[in-house]
Amino acid sequence: MRPYISKSPLQTIKLASAFAKQLKAGDIVLLEGQLGSGKTTFVKGLAQGLKAKVNDVHSPTFVLMNIYKGKFPIYHFDLYRLQKPQELASLNWDEYLEADGVAVIEWPRRLGTQIPAHGYWIEFKHQDENSRKICISYRWKPQRRFSR
Ligand SMILES: Nc1ncnc2c1ncn2[C@@H]1O[C@H](COP(=O)(O)OP(=O)(O)O)[C@@H](O)[C@H]1O
Ligand SMILES: [Mg+2]
């Protein structure tokens, strides 16, 4: 799909806010991209689109997850500091997937084989100081029980 080019944090917020309108409880949004590429800024836009408080949004660096109350709960994970997927075990993090809200995960590749099998993938690329390339797609990996 053609990427979006965002020329400012505000444009990224507007894009995310528009994107959020289609989200339903149970959806999963995975945000991939280097530090400073705009993932958390995008979550602010998601919060805005889901009528949560934008000022509450910040990366949950130490607790791994923040919850914002909007149209439905937004479970915001930032796995940057995760060393290995097993560290998440005590959080029962997967209970927040396909639940009563939307799970939004920064650095989903840190999950290794536990990456959700389906969800919106949003990739961010730093272009220059204020410009970011943003690609949105939906990925679905069939479960084994469906394969021949
Ligand atoms: N077009 C843009 N979209 C998003 N952020 C931008 C843009 N241009 C500049 N920035 C700046 O880049 C930084 C992005 O930070 P952040 O959203 O926390 O990134 P990440 O969560 O990917 O580490 C912020 O300081 C923001 O002001
Ligand atoms: Mg971040």
GROMACS .gro file of N, CA and C and ligand atoms in nm:
model
  472
    1MET      N    1   0.084  -0.119   0.000
    1MET     CA    2   0.000   0.000   0.000
    1MET      C    3   0.088   0.125   0.000
    2ARG      N    4   0.037   0.230  -0.062
    2ARG     CA    5   0.116   0.353  -0.069
    2ARG      C    6   0.138   0.409   0.072
    3PRO      N    7   0.262   0.444   0.104
    3PRO     CA    8   0.286   0.495   0.239
    3PRO      C    9   0.233   0.638   0.254
    4TYR      N   10   0.206   0.674   0.376
    4TYR     CA   11   0.174   0.813   0.407
    4TYR      C   12   0.305   0.883   0.439
    5ILE      N   13   0.315   1.008   0.399
    5ILE     CA   14   0.429   1.087   0.443
    5ILE      C   15   0.374   1.191   0.540
    6SER      N   16   0.422   1.185   0.663
    6SER     CA   17   0.380   1.284   0.762
    6SER      C   18   0.491   1.386   0.776
    7LYS      N   19   0.453   1.513   0.773
    7LYS     CA   20   0.554   1.620   0.777
    7LYS      C   21   0.563   1.687   0.913
    8SER      N   22   0.482   1.640   1.009
    8SER     CA   23   0.490   1.700   1.143
    8SER      C   24   0.424   1.606   1.243
    9PRO      N   25   0.455   1.623   1.373
    9PRO     CA   26   0.387   1.540   1.474
    9PRO      C   27   0.235   1.555   1.464
   10LEU      N   28   0.188   1.677   1.436
   10LEU     CA   29   0.044   1.699   1.428
   10LEU      C   30  -0.018   1.618   1.314
   11GLN      N   31   0.052   1.609   1.201
   11GLN     CA   32  -0.001   1.528   1.090
   11GLN      C   33  -0.008   1.380   1.129
   12THR      N   34   0.091   1.334   1.203
   12THR     CA   35   0.089   1.193   1.248
   12THR      C   36  -0.029   1.170   1.342
   13ILE      N   37  -0.055   1.267   1.428
   13ILE     CA   38  -0.168   1.255   1.522
   13ILE      C   39  -0.301   1.253   1.445
   14LYS      N   40  -0.311   1.338   1.344
   14LYS     CA   41  -0.437   1.342   1.265
   14LYS      C   42  -0.458   1.211   1.189
   15LEU      N   43  -0.351   1.158   1.132
   15LEU     CA   44  -0.361   1.031   1.059
   15LEU      C   45  -0.408   0.921   1.155
   16ALA      N   46  -0.346   0.916   1.273
   16ALA     CA   47  -0.381   0.811   1.370
   16ALA      C   48  -0.524   0.827   1.420
   17SER      N   49  -0.565   0.951   1.438
   17SER     CA   50  -0.699   0.977   1.488
   17SER      C   51  -0.803   0.931   1.385
   18ALA      N   52  -0.776   0.956   1.258
   18ALA     CA   53  -0.867   0.910   1.152
   18ALA      C   54  -0.866   0.758   1.144
   19PHE      N   55  -0.748   0.699   1.153
   19PHE     CA   56  -0.734   0.553   1.148
   19PHE      C   57  -0.813   0.488   1.264
   20ALA      N   58  -0.812   0.553   1.381
   20ALA     CA   59  -0.874   0.495   1.501
   20ALA      C   60  -1.024   0.477   1.487
   21LYS      N   61  -1.086   0.555   1.400
   21LYS     CA   62  -1.233   0.551   1.390
   21LYS      C   63  -1.285   0.413   1.352
   22GLN      N   64  -1.204   0.336   1.277
   22GLN     CA   65  -1.250   0.204   1.233
   22GLN      C   66  -1.222   0.096   1.337
   23LEU      N   67  -1.148   0.129   1.443
   23LEU     CA   68  -1.108   0.024   1.538
   23LEU      C   69  -1.226  -0.024   1.620
   24LYS      N   70  -1.222  -0.154   1.649
   24LYS     CA   71  -1.326  -0.215   1.731
   24LYS      C   72  -1.259  -0.282   1.851
   25ALA      N   73  -1.335  -0.302   1.957
   25ALA     CA   74  -1.281  -0.373   2.072
   25ALA      C   75  -1.229  -0.509   2.025
   26GLY      N   76  -1.112  -0.546   2.071
   26GLY     CA   77  -1.053  -0.673   2.030
   26GLY      C   78  -0.945  -0.657   1.924
   27ASP      N   79  -0.939  -0.538   1.862
   27ASP     CA   80  -0.836  -0.517   1.758
   27ASP      C   81  -0.697  -0.503   1.821
   28ILE      N   82  -0.598  -0.536   1.739
   28ILE     CA   83  -0.458  -0.530   1.782
   28ILE      C   84  -0.383  -0.441   1.683
   29VAL      N   85  -0.304  -0.348   1.736
   29VAL     CA   86  -0.228  -0.256   1.650
   29VAL      C   87  -0.081  -0.267   1.688
   30LEU      N   88   0.003  -0.304   1.590
   30LEU     CA   89   0.145  -0.327   1.617
   30LEU      C   90   0.226  -0.215   1.550
   31LEU      N   91   0.312  -0.149   1.627
   31LEU     CA   92   0.384  -0.032   1.577
   31LEU      C   93   0.534  -0.062   1.574
   32GLU      N   94   0.589  -0.064   1.454
   32GLU     CA   95   0.729  -0.102   1.436
   32GLU      C   96   0.807   0.018   1.381
   33GLY      N   97   0.925   0.042   1.432
   33GLY     CA   98   1.008   0.153   1.381
   33GLY      C   99   1.108   0.195   1.486
   34GLN      N  100   1.214   0.261   1.441
   34GLN     CA  101   1.322   0.298   1.533
   34GLN      C  102   1.276   0.400   1.637
   35LEU      N  103   1.359   0.420   1.739
   35LEU     CA  104   1.333   0.522   1.840
   35LEU      C  105   1.317   0.658   1.771
   36GLY      N  106   1.217   0.732   1.814
   36GLY     CA  107   1.197   0.866   1.759
   36GLY      C  108   1.128   0.868   1.624
   37SER      N  109   1.080   0.751   1.579
   37SER     CA  110   1.018   0.749   1.446
   37SER      C  111   0.870   0.788   1.451
   38GLY      N  112   0.813   0.802   1.571
   38GLY     CA  113   0.677   0.855   1.581
   38GLY      C  114   0.572   0.759   1.633
   39LYS      N  115   0.613   0.646   1.689
   39LYS     CA  116   0.516   0.545   1.736
   39LYS      C  117   0.430   0.601   1.849
   40THR      N  118   0.494   0.659   1.950
   40THR     CA  119   0.417   0.709   2.064
   40THR      C  120   0.330   0.828   2.021
   41THR      N  121   0.381   0.908   1.929
   41THR     CA  122   0.301   1.020   1.875
   41THR      C  123   0.175   0.963   1.809
   42PHE      N  124   0.190   0.853   1.736
   42PHE     CA  125   0.076   0.789   1.671
   42PHE      C  126  -0.025   0.741   1.777
   43VAL      N  127   0.025   0.688   1.889
   43VAL     CA  128  -0.067   0.642   1.995
   43VAL      C  129  -0.147   0.760   2.050
   44LYS      N  130  -0.084   0.878   2.056
   44LYS     CA  131  -0.160   0.998   2.099
   44LYS      C  132  -0.278   1.022   2.006
   45GLY      N  133  -0.254   1.006   1.877
   45GLY     CA  134  -0.362   1.024   1.780
   45GLY      C  135  -0.470   0.918   1.795
   46LEU      N  136  -0.426   0.794   1.823
   46LEU     CA  137  -0.524   0.686   1.846
   46LEU      C  138  -0.612   0.723   1.966
   47ALA      N  139  -0.547   0.771   2.071
   47ALA     CA  140  -0.621   0.809   2.192
   47ALA      C  141  -0.720   0.920   2.158
   48GLN      N  142  -0.675   1.017   2.082
   48GLN     CA  143  -0.764   1.127   2.043
   48GLN      C  144  -0.885   1.073   1.966
   49GLY      N  145  -0.859   0.984   1.869
   49GLY     CA  146  -0.967   0.929   1.788
   49GLY      C  147  -1.063   0.843   1.868
   50LEU      N  148  -1.015   0.787   1.979
   50LEU     CA  149  -1.100   0.701   2.063
   50LEU      C  150  -1.150   0.776   2.186
   51LYS      N  151  -1.135   0.908   2.182
   51LYS     CA  152  -1.189   0.996   2.287
   51LYS      C  153  -1.127   0.969   2.425
   52ALA      N  154  -1.001   0.935   2.426
   52ALA     CA  155  -0.929   0.924   2.553
   52ALA      C  156  -0.847   1.051   2.572
   53LYS      N  157  -0.788   1.067   2.690
   53LYS     CA  158  -0.711   1.189   2.715
   53LYS      C  159  -0.572   1.178   2.652
   54VAL      N  160  -0.547   1.263   2.554
   54VAL     CA  161  -0.421   1.257   2.480
   54VAL      C  162  -0.302   1.283   2.574
   55ASN      N  163  -0.322   1.370   2.673
   55ASN     CA  164  -0.210   1.404   2.761
   55ASN      C  165  -0.167   1.289   2.851
   56ASP      N  166  -0.253   1.190   2.865
   56ASP     CA  167  -0.214   1.073   2.946
   56ASP      C  168  -0.114   0.984   2.873
   57VAL      N  169  -0.106   0.999   2.741
   57VAL     CA  170  -0.028   0.904   2.661
   57VAL      C  171   0.122   0.929   2.677
   58HIS      N  172   0.192   0.828   2.725
   58HIS     CA  173   0.339   0.831   2.729
   58HIS      C  174   0.383   0.686   2.728
   59SER      N  175   0.507   0.666   2.685
   59SER     CA  176   0.552   0.527   2.675
   59SER      C  177   0.565   0.465   2.814
   60PRO      N  178   0.504   0.349   2.831
   60PRO     CA  179   0.506   0.283   2.962
   60PRO      C  180   0.638   0.209   2.984
   61THR      N  181   0.746   0.283   2.987
   61THR     CA  182   0.879   0.222   2.986
   61THR      C  183   0.903   0.125   3.100
   62PHE      N  184   0.860   0.160   3.221
   62PHE     CA  185   0.894   0.073   3.333
   62PHE      C  186   0.786  -0.030   3.366
   63VAL      N  187   0.661   0.006   3.342
   63VAL     CA  188   0.555  -0.090   3.373
   63VAL      C  189   0.515  -0.175   3.253
   64LEU      N  190   0.569  -0.142   3.136
   64LEU     CA  191   0.541  -0.214   3.010
   64LEU      C  192   0.403  -0.186   2.952
   65MET      N  193   0.306  -0.149   3.035
   65MET     CA  194   0.173  -0.122   2.979
   65MET      C  195   0.102  -0.009   3.053
   66ASN      N  196   0.039   0.081   2.979
   66ASN     CA  197  -0.052   0.182   3.035
   66ASN      C  198  -0.192   0.154   2.982
   67ILE      N  199  -0.292   0.193   3.061
   67ILE     CA  200  -0.431   0.180   3.015
   67ILE      C  201  -0.493   0.319   3.008
   68TYR      N  202  -0.551   0.354   2.894
   68TYR     CA  203  -0.622   0.481   2.881
   68TYR      C  204  -0.769   0.450   2.859
   69LYS      N  205  -0.853   0.530   2.924
   69LYS     CA  206  -0.997   0.507   2.910
   69LYS      C  207  -1.052   0.592   2.798
   70GLY      N  208  -1.111   0.529   2.698
   70GLY     CA  209  -1.174   0.603   2.589
   70GLY      C  210  -1.306   0.537   2.557
   71LYS      N  211  -1.344   0.541   2.430
   71LYS     CA  212  -1.463   0.471   2.382
   71LYS      C  213  -1.461   0.327   2.435
   72PHE      N  214  -1.341   0.269   2.437
   72PHE     CA  215  -1.312   0.144   2.509
   72PHE      C  216  -1.168   0.153   2.554
   73PRO      N  217  -1.122   0.063   2.641
   73PRO     CA  218  -0.986   0.077   2.693
   73PRO      C  219  -0.880   0.062   2.584
   74ILE      N  220  -0.773   0.139   2.600
   74ILE     CA  221  -0.658   0.126   2.511
   74ILE      C  222  -0.545   0.070   2.597
   75TYR      N  223  -0.495  -0.047   2.560
   75TYR     CA  224  -0.384  -0.109   2.633
   75TYR      C  225  -0.256  -0.079   2.556
   76HIS      N  226  -0.176   0.011   2.609
   76HIS     CA  227  -0.057   0.061   2.539
   76HIS      C  228   0.069  -0.006   2.594
   77PHE      N  229   0.127  -0.094   2.514
   77PHE     CA  230   0.251  -0.164   2.554
   77PHE      C  231   0.371  -0.099   2.485
   78ASP      N  232   0.482  -0.090   2.556
   78ASP     CA  233   0.609  -0.052   2.492
   78ASP      C  234   0.712  -0.156   2.536
   79LEU      N  235   0.753  -0.238   2.442
   79LEU     CA  236   0.838  -0.353   2.478
   79LEU      C  237   0.986  -0.325   2.452
   80TYR      N  238   1.021  -0.197   2.434
   80TYR     CA  239   1.160  -0.164   2.400
   80TYR      C  240   1.260  -0.228   2.496
   81ARG      N  241   1.228  -0.225   2.624
   81ARG     CA  242   1.324  -0.274   2.723
   81ARG      C  243   1.313  -0.424   2.751
   82LEU      N  244   1.225  -0.488   2.680
   82LEU     CA  245   1.208  -0.632   2.704
   82LEU      C  246   1.331  -0.708   2.652
   83GLN      N  247   1.392  -0.786   2.736
   83GLN     CA  248   1.511  -0.861   2.694
   83GLN      C  249   1.471  -0.992   2.627
   84LYS      N  250   1.371  -1.058   2.687
   84LYS     CA  251   1.324  -1.181   2.626
   84LYS      C  252   1.174  -1.196   2.652
   85PRO      N  253   1.102  -1.259   2.559
   85PRO     CA  254   0.955  -1.265   2.570
   85PRO      C  255   0.907  -1.323   2.703
   86GLN      N  256   0.985  -1.411   2.764
   86GLN     CA  257   0.942  -1.475   2.890
   86GLN      C  258   0.919  -1.372   3.002
   87GLU      N  259   0.988  -1.255   2.992
   87GLU     CA  260   0.971  -1.153   3.097
   87GLU      C  261   0.827  -1.105   3.107
   88LEU      N  262   0.750  -1.126   3.001
   88LEU     CA  263   0.612  -1.079   3.001
   88LEU      C  264   0.518  -1.174   3.073
   89ALA      N  265   0.566  -1.293   3.099
   89ALA     CA  266   0.478  -1.398   3.152
   89ALA      C  267   0.400  -1.351   3.275
   90SER      N  268   0.469  -1.281   3.369
   90SER     CA  269   0.405  -1.244   3.494
   90SER      C  270   0.295  -1.139   3.473
   91LEU      N  271   0.298  -1.073   3.359
   91LEU     CA  272   0.200  -0.967   3.334
   91LEU      C  273   0.069  -1.022   3.278
   92ASN      N  274   0.068  -1.148   3.240
   92ASN     CA  275  -0.047  -1.206   3.170
   92ASN      C  276  -0.090  -1.116   3.055
   93TRP      N  277   0.007  -1.065   2.983
   93TRP     CA  278  -0.018  -0.962   2.883
   93TRP      C  279  -0.116  -1.007   2.777
   94ASP      N  280  -0.113  -1.139   2.744
   94ASP     CA  281  -0.199  -1.183   2.633
   94ASP      C  282  -0.347  -1.179   2.668
   95GLU      N  283  -0.378  -1.160   2.798
   95GLU     CA  284  -0.519  -1.143   2.834
   95GLU      C  285  -0.576  -1.012   2.782
   96TYR      N  286  -0.485  -0.921   2.747
   96TYR     CA  287  -0.532  -0.792   2.696
   96TYR      C  288  -0.554  -0.794   2.546
   97LEU      N  289  -0.513  -0.902   2.481
   97LEU     CA  290  -0.535  -0.914   2.338
   97LEU      C  291  -0.675  -0.969   2.314
   98GLU      N  292  -0.739  -0.921   2.209
   98GLU     CA  293  -0.873  -0.967   2.175
   98GLU      C  294  -0.966  -0.959   2.295
   99ALA      N  295  -0.948  -0.857   2.376
   99ALA     CA  296  -1.031  -0.840   2.496
   99ALA      C  297  -1.133  -0.729   2.472
  100ASP      N  298  -1.163  -0.653   2.577
  100ASP     CA  299  -1.268  -0.551   2.569
  100ASP      C  300  -1.216  -0.419   2.514
  101GLY      N  301  -1.090  -0.416   2.474
  101GLY     CA  302  -1.034  -0.289   2.425
  101GLY      C  303  -0.942  -0.314   2.308
  102VAL      N  304  -0.861  -0.211   2.277
  102VAL     CA  305  -0.764  -0.222   2.168
  102VAL      C  306  -0.626  -0.235   2.230
  103ALA      N  307  -0.548  -0.334   2.186
  103ALA     CA  308  -0.410  -0.347   2.233
  103ALA      C  309  -0.319  -0.282   2.129
  104VAL      N  310  -0.234  -0.191   2.176
  104VAL     CA  311  -0.141  -0.119   2.089
  104VAL      C  312  -0.001  -0.151   2.139
  105ILE      N  313   0.083  -0.206   2.052
  105ILE     CA  314   0.212  -0.257   2.099
  105ILE      C  315   0.327  -0.192   2.021
  106GLU      N  316   0.413  -0.117   2.093
  106GLU     CA  317   0.536  -0.066   2.033
  106GLU      C  318   0.642  -0.174   2.046
  107TRP      N  319   0.727  -0.190   1.945
  107TRP     CA  320   0.832  -0.291   1.942
  107TRP      C  321   0.777  -0.434   1.949
  108PRO      N  322   0.676  -0.468   1.868
  108PRO     CA  323   0.617  -0.603   1.876
  108PRO      C  324   0.715  -0.715   1.845
  109ARG      N  325   0.821  -0.686   1.767
  109ARG     CA  326   0.915  -0.795   1.734
  109ARG      C  327   0.987  -0.849   1.856
  110ARG      N  328   0.986  -0.772   1.965
  110ARG     CA  329   1.045  -0.821   2.090
  110ARG      C  330   0.971  -0.945   2.142
  111LEU      N  331   0.851  -0.969   2.090
  111LEU     CA  332   0.772  -1.083   2.136
  111LEU      C  333   0.818  -1.215   2.074
  112GLY      N  334   0.906  -1.207   1.976
  112GLY     CA  335   0.954  -1.330   1.912
  112GLY      C  336   0.838  -1.410   1.857
  113THR      N  337   0.835  -1.536   1.895
  113THR     CA  338   0.731  -1.624   1.840
  113THR      C  339   0.592  -1.593   1.897
  114GLN      N  340   0.587  -1.509   2.001
  114GLN     CA  341   0.457  -1.476   2.060
  114GLN      C  342   0.388  -1.359   1.992
  115ILE      N  343   0.443  -1.311   1.882
  115ILE     CA  344   0.380  -1.201   1.808
  115ILE      C  345   0.237  -1.242   1.772
  116PRO      N  346   0.140  -1.153   1.795
  116PRO     CA  347   0.002  -1.188   1.760
  116PRO      C  348  -0.008  -1.229   1.613
  117ALA      N  349  -0.091  -1.327   1.587
  117ALA     CA  350  -0.101  -1.382   1.451
  117ALA      C  351  -0.175  -1.290   1.356
  118HIS      N  352  -0.247  -1.193   1.411
  118HIS     CA  353  -0.317  -1.100   1.322
  118HIS      C  354  -0.321  -0.963   1.386
  119GLY      N  355  -0.330  -0.861   1.304
  119GLY     CA  356  -0.340  -0.726   1.355
  119GLY      C  357  -0.296  -0.625   1.252
  120TYR      N  358  -0.323  -0.499   1.282
  120TYR     CA  359  -0.274  -0.391   1.196
  120TYR      C  360  -0.125  -0.375   1.223
  121TRP      N  361  -0.046  -0.371   1.116
  121TRP     CA  362   0.097  -0.344   1.127
  121TRP      C  363   0.120  -0.204   1.075
  122ILE      N  364   0.183  -0.122   1.157
  122ILE     CA  365   0.211   0.014   1.114
  122ILE      C  366   0.361   0.034   1.125
  123GLU      N  367   0.425   0.065   1.012
  123GLU     CA  368   0.570   0.079   1.011
  123GLU      C  369   0.609   0.224   0.990
  124PHE      N  370   0.703   0.268   1.071
  124PHE     CA  371   0.747   0.408   1.071
  124PHE      C  372   0.891   0.415   1.026
  125LYS      N  373   0.917   0.506   0.931
  125LYS     CA  374   1.057   0.528   0.891
  125LYS      C  375   1.089   0.676   0.901
  126HIS      N  376   1.199   0.702   0.971
  126HIS     CA  377   1.251   0.837   0.988
  126HIS      C  378   1.304   0.884   0.853
  127GLN      N  379   1.256   0.993   0.801
  127GLN     CA  380   1.310   1.042   0.673
  127GLN      C  381   1.403   1.160   0.694
  128ASP      N  382   1.350   1.265   0.757
  128ASP     CA  383   1.439   1.372   0.804
  128ASP      C  384   1.377   1.428   0.931
  129GLU      N  385   1.426   1.540   0.976
  129GLU     CA  386   1.388   1.586   1.109
  129GLU      C  387   1.237   1.579   1.136
  130ASN      N  388   1.157   1.630   1.042
  130ASN     CA  389   1.013   1.634   1.069
  130ASN      C  390   0.930   1.549   0.974
  131SER      N  391   0.995   1.463   0.901
  131SER     CA  392   0.921   1.386   0.804
  131SER      C  393   0.934   1.235   0.834
  132ARG      N  394   0.820   1.167   0.832
  132ARG     CA  395   0.818   1.023   0.862
  132ARG      C  396   0.735   0.952   0.755
  133LYS      N  397   0.783   0.835   0.713
  133LYS     CA  398   0.706   0.753   0.620
  133LYS      C  399   0.628   0.652   0.704
  134ILE      N  400   0.498   0.642   0.683
  134ILE     CA  401   0.414   0.554   0.765
  134ILE      C  402   0.336   0.459   0.674
  135CYS      N  403   0.359   0.329   0.691
  135CYS     CA  404   0.290   0.228   0.609
  135CYS      C  405   0.193   0.151   0.698
  136ILE      N  406   0.069   0.141   0.654
  136ILE     CA  407  -0.033   0.070   0.732
  136ILE      C  408  -0.078  -0.052   0.654
  137SER      N  409  -0.075  -0.167   0.716
  137SER     CA  410  -0.129  -0.287   0.650
  137SER      C  411  -0.195  -0.375   0.756
  138TYR      N  412  -0.262  -0.476   0.709
  138TYR     CA  413  -0.322  -0.571   0.803
  138TYR      C  414  -0.260  -0.707   0.774
  139ARG      N  415  -0.208  -0.771   0.875
  139ARG     CA  416  -0.147  -0.902   0.851
  139ARG      C  417  -0.223  -1.008   0.927
  140TRP      N  418  -0.239  -1.120   0.859
  140TRP     CA  419  -0.309  -1.231   0.920
  140TRP      C  420  -0.235  -1.358   0.885
  141LYS      N  421  -0.198  -1.433   0.987
  141LYS     CA  422  -0.126  -1.558   0.965
  141LYS      C  423  -0.220  -1.670   1.003
  142PRO      N  424  -0.259  -1.755   0.906
  142PRO     CA  425  -0.356  -1.859   0.940
  142PRO      C  426  -0.303  -1.947   1.053
  143GLN      N  427  -0.391  -1.986   1.142
  143GLN     CA  428  -0.353  -2.079   1.249
  143GLN      C  429  -0.338  -2.218   1.190
  144ARG      N  430  -0.260  -2.299   1.260
  144ARG     CA  431  -0.232  -2.433   1.208
  144ARG      C  432  -0.360  -2.513   1.182
  145ARG      N  433  -0.460  -2.493   1.268
  145ARG     CA  434  -0.581  -2.577   1.253
  145ARG      C  435  -0.652  -2.552   1.121
  146PHE      N  436  -0.621  -2.440   1.053
  146PHE     CA  437  -0.685  -2.415   0.925
  146PHE      C  438  -0.605  -2.473   0.809
  147SER      N  439  -0.480  -2.511   0.834
  147SER     CA  440  -0.399  -2.553   0.719
  147SER      C  441  -0.420  -2.701   0.693
  148ARG      N  442  -0.386  -2.743   0.571
  148ARG     CA  443  -0.411  -2.882   0.534
  148ARG      C  444  -0.303  -2.972   0.589
  149LIG     N1  445   0.616   1.379   1.130
  149LIG     C1  446   0.639   1.344   1.258
  149LIG     N2  447   0.564   1.247   1.315
  149LIG     C2  448   0.589   1.208   1.443
  149LIG     N3  449   0.685   1.261   1.522
  149LIG     C3  450   0.762   1.357   1.470
  149LIG     C4  451   0.743   1.402   1.336
  149LIG     N4  452   0.834   1.500   1.311
  149LIG     C5  453   0.906   1.514   1.422
  149LIG     N5  454   0.865   1.430   1.520
  149LIG     C6  455   0.927   1.420   1.653
  149LIG     O1  456   0.987   1.291   1.661
  149LIG     C7  457   0.970   1.239   1.791
  149LIG     C8  458   0.891   1.110   1.786
  149LIG     O2  459   0.889   1.056   1.915
  149LIG     P1  460   0.799   0.934   1.956
  149LIG     O3  461   0.663   0.950   1.900
  149LIG     O4  462   0.813   0.920   2.104
  149LIG     O5  463   0.873   0.815   1.879
  149LIG     P2  464   0.887   0.661   1.917
  149LIG     O6  465   0.773   0.623   2.007
  149LIG     O7  466   0.884   0.593   1.783
  149LIG     O8  467   1.021   0.645   1.985
  149LIG     C9  468   0.901   1.346   1.874
  149LIG     O9  469   0.997   1.424   1.939
  149LIG    C10  470   0.827   1.428   1.768
  149LIG    O10  471   0.807   1.561   1.806
  150MG      MG  472   0.769   0.520   2.193
   0.00000   0.00000   0.00000
